[in-house]
């Protein structure tokens, strides 16, 4: 009947896995709510050498930088942080303010992080499938 079945889409998207960006922007443009899961790439963001380089130069923590870069995307996502402790939640919450800076005055930093941290999707999913799940 042409009516949309869903009002939102949930998708994996993070500094390492950025392939869905165009589809997420299209969904957002169609009025859908965008929900991002695995924003921390199952913890791999915290150990990623490229991310760590930006942590050292930006003064932000890896979790804040990773989540802020997602929040700064034009598809205006809601991000499931995966925080399990109050300390993680407090740190993650700072990403909201940082994302505003990335969109406004630190656009070059945002673009550099997104460009340099991106992996090939096939490698991302191969690495993810090899993770030990508990």
Short mmCIF file of C-alpha atoms in Angstrom, two decimals:
data_model
loop_
_atom_site.label_atom_id
_atom_site.label_comp_id
_atom_site.label_asym_id
_atom_site.label_seq_id
_atom_site.Cartn_x
_atom_site.Cartn_y
_atom_site.Cartn_z
CA UNK A 1 0.00 0.00 0.00
CA UNK A 2 3.07 2.26 -0.10
CA UNK A 3 3.06 2.97 3.63
CA UNK A 4 6.37 2.68 5.40
CA UNK A 5 6.52 -0.31 7.76
CA UNK A 6 9.15 1.12 10.10
CA UNK A 7 9.92 4.50 11.63
CA UNK A 8 13.52 3.72 12.55
CA UNK A 9 16.53 1.76 11.45
CA UNK A 10 19.24 0.26 13.67
CA UNK A 11 22.63 -0.34 12.15
CA UNK A 12 26.27 -0.99 13.01
CA UNK A 13 28.30 2.14 12.29
CA UNK A 14 31.53 3.34 13.87
CA UNK A 15 34.93 4.82 13.08
CA UNK A 16 36.06 1.50 11.64
CA UNK A 17 32.89 0.45 9.80
CA UNK A 18 31.49 3.39 7.82
CA UNK A 19 30.05 1.65 4.77
CA UNK A 20 26.37 2.23 5.78
CA UNK A 21 26.76 6.04 5.86
CA UNK A 22 25.01 6.74 2.55
CA UNK A 23 22.11 4.40 3.35
CA UNK A 24 21.74 5.95 6.79
CA UNK A 25 21.65 9.44 5.31
CA UNK A 26 19.01 8.30 2.82
CA UNK A 27 16.91 6.78 5.62
CA UNK A 28 17.25 9.96 7.69
CA UNK A 29 16.23 12.07 4.69
CA UNK A 30 13.14 9.87 4.37
CA UNK A 31 12.20 10.77 7.95
CA UNK A 32 13.46 7.67 9.70
CA UNK A 33 15.07 7.71 13.14
CA UNK A 34 18.64 6.36 13.01
CA UNK A 35 19.87 4.17 15.86
CA UNK A 36 23.53 3.17 15.88
CA UNK A 37 24.79 0.03 17.59
CA UNK A 38 28.38 -1.07 18.06
CA UNK A 39 29.62 2.51 18.14
CA UNK A 40 32.64 1.29 20.06
CA UNK A 41 33.18 -1.60 17.62
CA UNK A 42 32.86 -4.16 20.42
CA UNK A 43 35.69 -2.42 22.30
CA UNK A 44 38.11 -2.48 19.38
CA UNK A 45 38.03 1.33 19.18
CA UNK A 46 39.81 1.52 22.54
CA UNK A 47 42.83 -0.42 21.22
CA UNK A 48 42.96 0.90 17.67
CA UNK A 49 46.32 2.54 16.87
CA UNK A 50 44.83 5.12 14.52
CA UNK A 51 42.23 6.13 17.10
CA UNK A 52 44.93 6.33 19.76
CA UNK A 53 46.88 8.79 17.59
CA UNK A 54 43.89 11.12 17.62
CA UNK A 55 43.37 10.60 21.37
CA UNK A 56 46.92 11.81 21.97
CA UNK A 57 46.55 14.91 19.82
CA UNK A 58 42.95 15.87 20.64
CA UNK A 59 42.85 15.52 24.41
CA UNK A 60 39.64 13.47 24.22
CA UNK A 61 39.38 9.86 25.34
CA UNK A 62 38.88 7.11 22.75
CA UNK A 63 35.27 6.47 23.75
CA UNK A 64 34.41 10.17 23.66
CA UNK A 65 36.04 10.65 20.28
CA UNK A 66 34.44 7.56 18.76
CA UNK A 67 30.93 8.38 19.93
CA UNK A 68 31.28 12.11 19.16
CA UNK A 69 32.30 11.36 15.58
CA UNK A 70 29.18 9.25 15.14
CA UNK A 71 26.94 11.88 16.72
CA UNK A 72 28.42 14.50 14.38
CA UNK A 73 27.21 12.66 11.28
CA UNK A 74 24.57 14.37 9.12
CA UNK A 75 22.09 11.52 9.59
CA UNK A 76 21.60 12.67 13.21
CA UNK A 77 21.87 9.30 14.93
CA UNK A 78 20.99 8.11 18.37
CA UNK A 79 23.92 6.02 19.59
CA UNK A 80 23.79 3.02 21.88
CA UNK A 81 27.04 3.44 23.80
CA UNK A 82 27.23 0.04 25.47
CA UNK A 83 28.39 1.57 28.75
CA UNK A 84 28.21 -0.87 31.65
CA UNK A 85 29.64 1.24 34.50
CA UNK A 86 28.75 4.69 35.75
CA UNK A 87 32.28 5.86 34.88
CA UNK A 88 31.88 4.69 31.29
CA UNK A 89 28.49 6.38 31.07
CA UNK A 90 29.88 9.67 32.40
CA UNK A 91 32.74 9.57 29.90
CA UNK A 92 30.42 8.59 27.03
CA UNK A 93 28.03 11.45 27.86
CA UNK A 94 30.78 13.99 27.19
CA UNK A 95 30.65 12.89 23.53
CA UNK A 96 27.51 15.00 23.06
CA UNK A 97 29.36 18.26 23.73
CA UNK A 98 32.41 17.11 21.76
CA UNK A 99 30.24 16.23 18.75
CA UNK A 100 29.00 19.83 18.62
CA UNK A 101 32.60 21.07 18.54
CA UNK A 102 33.43 18.59 15.79
CA UNK A 103 30.51 19.82 13.70
CA UNK A 104 31.25 23.51 14.24
CA UNK A 105 34.87 24.38 14.92
CA UNK A 106 36.79 21.11 14.57
CA UNK A 107 35.49 19.91 11.19
CA UNK A 108 39.01 19.17 9.96
CA UNK A 109 39.59 16.92 12.96
CA UNK A 110 36.30 15.10 12.32
CA UNK A 111 37.14 14.57 8.66
CA UNK A 112 40.65 13.35 9.46
CA UNK A 113 39.42 10.86 12.04
CA UNK A 114 36.71 9.50 9.76
CA UNK A 115 39.09 9.18 6.81
CA UNK A 116 42.04 7.66 8.63
CA UNK A 117 40.20 5.21 10.90
CA UNK A 118 37.93 3.65 8.28
CA UNK A 119 38.50 -0.04 7.49
CA UNK A 120 37.39 -2.10 4.54
CA UNK A 121 34.01 -3.54 5.53
CA UNK A 122 34.98 -7.11 4.71
CA UNK A 123 38.01 -6.88 7.03
CA UNK A 124 35.89 -5.29 9.75
CA UNK A 125 33.35 -8.13 9.68
CA UNK A 126 36.01 -10.84 9.41
CA UNK A 127 37.77 -9.43 12.48
CA UNK A 128 34.46 -9.09 14.31
CA UNK A 129 33.49 -12.68 13.63
CA UNK A 130 36.78 -13.84 15.15
CA UNK A 131 36.10 -12.10 18.50
CA UNK A 132 35.67 -14.32 21.54
CA UNK A 133 32.15 -13.76 22.83
CA UNK A 134 31.28 -14.53 26.44
#
